[in-house]
Amino acid sequence: MLGDFNIHLDKPLSADFHTLLASFDLNRVSTTATHKSGNQLDLIYTRHCSTDHVLVTPLHTSDHFLLTLNLNMVPDTSLQWFESYLSDRSFKVSWRGEVSKSQHLTTGVPQGSVLGPLLFSVYMASLGSVIQKHGFSYHCYADDTQLYFSFQPDDPTVVARISACLSDISSWMNDHHLQLNLTKTELLVVPANPSFHHNFTIKLGTSTITPSKTARNLGVMIDDQLTFSDHIAKTVRSCRFALFNIKKIRPFLSEHAAQLLVQALVLSRLDYCNALLAGLPASSIKPLQLIQNAAARLIFNEPKRIHVTPLFINLHWLPIAARIKFKALMFAYKTTTGSAPLYLNSLLQTYVPSRSLRSASEHRLIVPSQRSTKSLLRTFKLNVPSWWNDLPNSIPAAESLAIFKNRLKSHLFHLYLTLFFHSPF
């Protein structure tokens, strides 16, 4: 069960302090937060609250009071820094050489500020306890929050649990001068048995929420069967459009310039969140491979029927299947070295033998049992440990991420391209 809702005031805003911080690491946004969603934060919005029972300070009267309450564990000196940062701000509007009078700001932080996302996370931190009270797990990214939980197909309490949780969230937001945007709320049910369909509705006030076939999540279209067919089709369309535009100006480009354009406008789309496609059959990812083939031919101005393997070797490109494996294994390395977001730690477990064995130094991962249903065969938890354990020991033992990526790419390049190109078959 995946519930996705937006919080908005003048524009959508939402976050959670504990589960959001990793998502604001720009090195991770496009990959590790693929199960989260949101847009760039612009401002923290609050409104006036009663201060009758509180010692009034400049920070309180500017309605950053609720934020201050969440910062009450911060040392006094640091709290004074925050108070100074948030209070006594003003702004002017410049238009065609004319400048307005200075106006005092009682809400928000400067747009694009480094502290903005972190302070907003602090402001929203207590939302997590409201969600967990109903037995839901959650993950937040900027202005979107996902609620998810599993249930038995015949569980009669599902509708009541979701409704109660959304109702409490709405009440919490009213207390924090925000509003739950039910018109953008999406409900996605992923059944363990593809033939089973849930037919229920969630009602909250005058709004009705019904299960969707697909839900957009950080630019990824997730369908209720987890085939990612809609996402692949959308990616293919956008890449074709980019290739069409590049082709029109290709006669005026050098080979190097064409390669840079293709890598920026096409390969970046093919690689975006591609770890989600791990375990899909070759027929599903074939449309993406055809796009990459066309991109390589465009760079070298080659006709459609020429074999692309020599082109990939020249460009030092991995094919789509290898790129998916590369991304997933990179996550595994970050997880084993403690540099990945915490929510990935529970998916991978390092193998520790019960007695002294040679395998103890091989950096192996535990492969879960496959006795369960087919729905688990494509999961990160099952696929990645198997791929990881098949690597030469020098790759998992790499001293840094840069060395790991270099060795892994060389290994996959040899496996997918060099061996194939020189094969007598």
mmCIF file of N, CA and C in Angstrom, residues 155-232:
data_model
loop_
_atom_site.group_PDB
_atom_site.id
_atom_site.type_symbol
_atom_site.label_atom_id
_atom_site.label_comp_id
_atom_site.label_asym_id
_atom_site.label_seq_id
_atom_site.Cartn_x
_atom_site.Cartn_y
_atom_site.Cartn_z
ATOM 1 N N ASP A 155 -8.425 -8.233 4.698
ATOM 2 C CA ASP A 155 -8.423 -7.391 5.898
ATOM 3 C C ASP A 155 -9.539 -6.346 5.792
ATOM 4 N N PRO A 156 -10.554 -6.373 6.686
ATOM 5 C CA PRO A 156 -11.674 -5.432 6.584
ATOM 6 C C PRO A 156 -11.375 -4.062 7.182
ATOM 7 N N THR A 157 -10.209 -3.900 7.815
ATOM 8 C CA THR A 157 -9.926 -2.645 8.514
ATOM 9 C C THR A 157 -9.090 -1.670 7.679
ATOM 10 N N VAL A 158 -8.735 -2.045 6.446
ATOM 11 C CA VAL A 158 -7.822 -1.228 5.646
ATOM 12 C C VAL A 158 -8.377 0.170 5.430
ATOM 13 N N VAL A 159 -9.614 0.252 4.970
ATOM 14 C CA VAL A 159 -10.219 1.553 4.661
ATOM 15 C C VAL A 159 -10.275 2.432 5.906
ATOM 16 N N ALA A 160 -10.692 1.852 7.024
ATOM 17 C CA ALA A 160 -10.801 2.626 8.260
ATOM 18 C C ALA A 160 -9.431 3.126 8.728
ATOM 19 N N ARG A 161 -8.401 2.305 8.581
ATOM 20 C CA ARG A 161 -7.047 2.711 9.012
ATOM 21 C C ARG A 161 -6.532 3.872 8.180
ATOM 22 N N ILE A 162 -6.709 3.777 6.861
ATOM 23 C CA ILE A 162 -6.231 4.856 5.996
ATOM 24 C C ILE A 162 -7.005 6.143 6.277
ATOM 25 N N SER A 163 -8.307 6.031 6.398
ATOM 26 C CA SER A 163 -9.136 7.220 6.658
ATOM 27 C C SER A 163 -8.752 7.877 7.980
ATOM 28 N N ALA A 164 -8.562 7.067 9.026
ATOM 29 C CA ALA A 164 -8.203 7.611 10.333
ATOM 30 C C ALA A 164 -6.848 8.300 10.289
ATOM 31 N N CYS A 165 -5.903 7.709 9.574
ATOM 32 C CA CYS A 165 -4.569 8.300 9.476
ATOM 33 C C CYS A 165 -4.618 9.629 8.745
ATOM 34 N N LEU A 166 -5.312 9.679 7.612
ATOM 35 C CA LEU A 166 -5.418 10.926 6.852
ATOM 36 C C LEU A 166 -6.157 11.998 7.647
ATOM 37 N N SER A 167 -7.140 11.585 8.407
ATOM 38 C CA SER A 167 -7.880 12.546 9.234
ATOM 39 C C SER A 167 -6.978 13.169 10.297
ATOM 40 N N ASP A 168 -6.165 12.336 10.945
ATOM 41 C CA ASP A 168 -5.249 12.866 11.963
ATOM 42 C C ASP A 168 -4.170 13.743 11.329
ATOM 43 N N ILE A 169 -3.723 13.371 10.138
ATOM 44 C CA ILE A 169 -2.740 14.209 9.438
ATOM 45 C C ILE A 169 -3.332 15.564 9.110
ATOM 46 N N SER A 170 -4.578 15.560 8.647
ATOM 47 C CA SER A 170 -5.253 16.821 8.335
ATOM 48 C C SER A 170 -5.382 17.705 9.573
ATOM 49 N N SER A 171 -5.719 17.089 10.715
ATOM 50 C CA SER A 171 -5.831 17.856 11.962
ATOM 51 C C SER A 171 -4.475 18.408 12.382
ATOM 52 N N TRP A 172 -3.432 17.600 12.241
ATOM 53 C CA TRP A 172 -2.081 18.057 12.587
ATOM 54 C C TRP A 172 -1.687 19.252 11.731
ATOM 55 N N MET A 173 -2.030 19.199 10.463
ATOM 56 C CA MET A 173 -1.671 20.303 9.575
ATOM 57 C C MET A 173 -2.439 21.577 9.901
ATOM 58 N N ASN A 174 -3.688 21.426 10.267
ATOM 59 C CA ASN A 174 -4.447 22.607 10.682
ATOM 60 C C ASN A 174 -3.804 23.264 11.899
ATOM 61 N N ASP A 175 -3.320 22.439 12.830
ATOM 62 C CA ASP A 175 -2.646 22.980 14.013
ATOM 63 C C ASP A 175 -1.328 23.654 13.659
ATOM 64 N N HIS A 176 -0.720 23.250 12.549
ATOM 65 C CA HIS A 176 0.565 23.812 12.125
ATOM 66 C C HIS A 176 0.404 24.783 10.958
ATOM 67 N N HIS A 177 -0.855 25.257 10.738
ATOM 68 C CA HIS A 177 -1.124 26.299 9.739
ATOM 69 C C HIS A 177 -0.789 25.843 8.331
ATOM 70 N N LEU A 178 -1.061 24.578 8.051
ATOM 71 C CA LEU A 178 -0.877 24.012 6.720
ATOM 72 C C LEU A 178 -2.192 23.380 6.295
ATOM 73 N N GLN A 179 -2.234 22.843 5.080
ATOM 74 C CA GLN A 179 -3.453 22.222 4.585
ATOM 75 C C GLN A 179 -3.107 20.965 3.798
ATOM 76 N N LEU A 180 -3.814 19.889 4.086
ATOM 77 C CA LEU A 180 -3.646 18.640 3.356
ATOM 78 C C LEU A 180 -4.374 18.739 2.022
ATOM 79 N N ASN A 181 -3.640 18.524 0.934
ATOM 80 C CA ASN A 181 -4.214 18.645 -0.404
ATOM 81 C C ASN A 181 -4.721 17.283 -0.869
ATOM 82 N N LEU A 182 -5.989 17.010 -0.609
ATOM 83 C CA LEU A 182 -6.557 15.713 -0.959
ATOM 84 C C LEU A 182 -6.747 15.548 -2.451
ATOM 85 N N THR A 183 -6.826 16.644 -3.200
ATOM 86 C CA THR A 183 -7.023 16.533 -4.647
ATOM 87 C C THR A 183 -5.797 15.944 -5.338
ATOM 88 N N LYS A 184 -4.639 16.017 -4.683
ATOM 89 C CA LYS A 184 -3.422 15.446 -5.260
ATOM 90 C C LYS A 184 -3.000 14.159 -4.567
ATOM 91 N N THR A 185 -3.861 13.654 -3.710
ATOM 92 C CA THR A 185 -3.549 12.408 -3.017
ATOM 93 C C THR A 185 -3.791 11.221 -3.942
ATOM 94 N N GLU A 186 -2.836 10.297 -3.989
ATOM 95 C CA GLU A 186 -2.952 9.110 -4.828
ATOM 96 C C GLU A 186 -2.823 7.853 -3.971
ATOM 97 N N LEU A 187 -3.603 6.852 -4.317
ATOM 98 C CA LEU A 187 -3.596 5.572 -3.610
ATOM 99 C C LEU A 187 -3.217 4.484 -4.604
ATOM 100 N N LEU A 188 -2.143 3.776 -4.330
ATOM 101 C CA LEU A 188 -1.681 2.704 -5.216
ATOM 102 C C LEU A 188 -1.626 1.404 -4.429
ATOM 103 N N VAL A 189 -2.341 0.397 -4.895
ATOM 104 C CA VAL A 189 -2.367 -0.916 -4.258
ATOM 105 C C VAL A 189 -1.571 -1.886 -5.129
ATOM 106 N N VAL A 190 -0.541 -2.491 -4.549
ATOM 107 C CA VAL A 190 0.300 -3.451 -5.277
ATOM 108 C C VAL A 190 -0.012 -4.838 -4.727
ATOM 109 N N PRO A 191 -0.836 -5.626 -5.412
ATOM 110 C CA PRO A 191 -1.223 -6.946 -4.879
ATOM 111 C C PRO A 191 -0.119 -7.974 -5.054
ATOM 112 N N ALA A 192 0.003 -8.875 -4.096
ATOM 113 C CA ALA A 192 0.960 -9.972 -4.222
ATOM 114 C C ALA A 192 0.553 -10.910 -5.342
ATOM 115 N N ASN A 193 -0.750 -11.074 -5.524
ATOM 116 C CA ASN A 193 -1.287 -11.881 -6.620
ATOM 117 C C ASN A 193 -1.812 -10.933 -7.695
ATOM 118 N N PRO A 194 -1.189 -10.884 -8.882
ATOM 119 C CA PRO A 194 -1.600 -9.930 -9.912
ATOM 120 C C PRO A 194 -3.054 -10.052 -10.331
ATOM 121 N N SER A 195 -3.650 -11.208 -10.131
ATOM 122 C CA SER A 195 -5.038 -11.403 -10.552
ATOM 123 C C SER A 195 -6.037 -10.842 -9.544
ATOM 124 N N PHE A 196 -5.536 -10.427 -8.368
ATOM 125 C CA PHE A 196 -6.435 -9.923 -7.332
ATOM 126 C C PHE A 196 -6.538 -8.405 -7.441
ATOM 127 N N HIS A 197 -7.757 -7.891 -7.432
ATOM 128 C CA HIS A 197 -7.978 -6.456 -7.555
ATOM 129 C C HIS A 197 -8.789 -5.961 -6.361
ATOM 130 N N HIS A 198 -8.307 -4.855 -5.774
ATOM 131 C CA HIS A 198 -9.018 -4.242 -4.650
ATOM 132 C C HIS A 198 -9.968 -3.175 -5.181
ATOM 133 N N ASN A 199 -11.167 -3.184 -4.651
ATOM 134 C CA ASN A 199 -12.170 -2.217 -5.079
ATOM 135 C C ASN A 199 -12.739 -1.541 -3.845
ATOM 136 N N PHE A 200 -12.045 -0.514 -3.371
ATOM 137 C CA PHE A 200 -12.546 0.219 -2.219
ATOM 138 C C PHE A 200 -12.238 1.694 -2.402
ATOM 139 N N THR A 201 -12.911 2.519 -1.643
ATOM 140 C CA THR A 201 -12.721 3.968 -1.712
ATOM 141 C C THR A 201 -12.440 4.508 -0.315
ATOM 142 N N ILE A 202 -11.659 5.575 -0.280
ATOM 143 C CA ILE A 202 -11.352 6.265 0.973
ATOM 144 C C ILE A 202 -12.060 7.612 0.944
ATOM 145 N N LYS A 203 -12.866 7.883 1.961
ATOM 146 C CA LYS A 203 -13.576 9.157 2.010
ATOM 147 C C LYS A 203 -13.082 9.980 3.190
ATOM 148 N N LEU A 204 -12.798 11.238 2.904
ATOM 149 C CA LEU A 204 -12.383 12.173 3.953
ATOM 150 C C LEU A 204 -13.022 13.510 3.636
ATOM 151 N N GLY A 205 -13.997 13.874 4.454
ATOM 152 C CA GLY A 205 -14.757 15.080 4.169
ATOM 153 C C GLY A 205 -15.557 14.898 2.894
ATOM 154 N N THR A 206 -15.394 15.838 1.974
ATOM 155 C CA THR A 206 -16.103 15.758 0.693
ATOM 156 C C THR A 206 -15.262 15.097 -0.400
ATOM 157 N N SER A 207 -14.056 14.685 -0.057
ATOM 158 C CA SER A 207 -13.157 14.095 -1.051
ATOM 159 C C SER A 207 -13.222 12.573 -1.009
ATOM 160 N N THR A 208 -13.076 11.968 -2.169
ATOM 161 C CA THR A 208 -13.067 10.516 -2.306
ATOM 162 C C THR A 208 -11.798 10.089 -3.037
ATOM 163 N N ILE A 209 -11.099 9.110 -2.481
ATOM 164 C CA ILE A 209 -9.857 8.617 -3.071
ATOM 165 C C ILE A 209 -10.063 7.170 -3.469
ATOM 166 N N THR A 210 -9.758 6.842 -4.722
ATOM 167 C CA THR A 210 -9.860 5.478 -5.212
ATOM 168 C C THR A 210 -8.483 5.006 -5.683
ATOM 169 N N PRO A 211 -8.241 3.692 -5.666
ATOM 170 C CA PRO A 211 -6.932 3.187 -6.119
ATOM 171 C C PRO A 211 -6.644 3.554 -7.570
ATOM 172 N N SER A 212 -5.396 3.959 -7.826
ATOM 173 C CA SER A 212 -4.950 4.304 -9.172
ATOM 174 C C SER A 212 -4.162 3.146 -9.770
ATOM 175 N N LYS A 213 -4.116 3.113 -11.091
ATOM 176 C CA LYS A 213 -3.297 2.115 -11.778
ATOM 177 C C LYS A 213 -1.820 2.508 -11.754
ATOM 178 N N THR A 214 -1.551 3.809 -11.772
ATOM 179 C CA THR A 214 -0.175 4.300 -11.748
ATOM 180 C C THR A 214 -0.081 5.490 -10.815
ATOM 181 N N ALA A 215 1.110 5.740 -10.316
ATOM 182 C CA ALA A 215 1.371 6.907 -9.481
ATOM 183 C C ALA A 215 2.743 7.447 -9.846
ATOM 184 N N ARG A 216 2.844 8.757 -9.977
ATOM 185 C CA ARG A 216 4.113 9.389 -10.310
ATOM 186 C C ARG A 216 4.897 9.639 -9.031
ATOM 187 N N ASN A 217 6.153 9.224 -9.024
ATOM 188 C CA ASN A 217 6.969 9.319 -7.815
ATOM 189 C C ASN A 217 8.377 9.753 -8.190
ATOM 190 N N LEU A 218 8.731 11.000 -7.895
ATOM 191 C CA LEU A 218 10.033 11.546 -8.257
ATOM 192 C C LEU A 218 10.337 11.362 -9.743
ATOM 193 N N GLY A 219 9.324 11.573 -10.572
ATOM 194 C CA GLY A 219 9.518 11.445 -12.004
ATOM 195 C C GLY A 219 9.413 10.037 -12.530
ATOM 196 N N VAL A 220 9.175 9.066 -11.660
ATOM 197 C CA VAL A 220 9.045 7.662 -12.068
ATOM 198 C C VAL A 220 7.569 7.270 -12.017
ATOM 199 N N MET A 221 7.092 6.660 -13.093
ATOM 200 C CA MET A 221 5.717 6.167 -13.130
ATOM 201 C C MET A 221 5.706 4.735 -12.585
ATOM 202 N N ILE A 222 5.090 4.570 -11.412
ATOM 203 C CA ILE A 222 5.005 3.246 -10.780
ATOM 204 C C ILE A 222 3.606 2.694 -11.012
ATOM 205 N N ASP A 223 3.516 1.505 -11.583
ATOM 206 C CA ASP A 223 2.212 0.895 -11.837
ATOM 207 C C ASP A 223 1.927 -0.169 -10.784
ATOM 208 N N ASP A 224 0.666 -0.555 -10.698
ATOM 209 C CA ASP A 224 0.259 -1.479 -9.629
ATOM 210 C C ASP A 224 0.761 -2.905 -9.839
ATOM 211 N N GLN A 225 1.318 -3.225 -11.012
ATOM 212 C CA GLN A 225 1.906 -4.544 -11.239
ATOM 213 C C GLN A 225 3.435 -4.496 -11.197
ATOM 214 N N LEU A 226 4.001 -3.314 -10.999
ATOM 215 C CA LEU A 226 5.449 -3.099 -10.928
ATOM 216 C C LEU A 226 6.173 -3.586 -12.186
ATOM 217 N N THR A 227 5.522 -3.428 -13.334
ATOM 218 C CA THR A 227 6.175 -3.751 -14.607
ATOM 219 C C THR A 227 6.968 -2.563 -15.136
ATOM 220 N N PHE A 228 6.661 -1.369 -14.655
ATOM 221 C CA PHE A 228 7.292 -0.123 -15.076
ATOM 222 C C PHE A 228 7.153 0.119 -16.582
ATOM 223 N N SER A 229 6.116 -0.457 -17.174
ATOM 224 C CA SER A 229 5.899 -0.279 -18.613
ATOM 225 C C SER A 229 5.575 1.172 -18.954
ATOM 226 N N ASP A 230 4.787 1.837 -18.110
ATOM 227 C CA ASP A 230 4.462 3.244 -18.362
ATOM 228 C C ASP A 230 5.695 4.124 -18.222
ATOM 229 N N HIS A 231 6.524 3.831 -17.238
ATOM 230 C CA HIS A 231 7.744 4.619 -17.047
ATOM 231 C C HIS A 231 8.703 4.431 -18.223
ATOM 232 N N ILE A 232 8.850 3.208 -18.679
ATOM 233 C CA ILE A 232 9.738 2.935 -19.813
ATOM 234 C C ILE A 232 9.219 3.636 -21.065
#
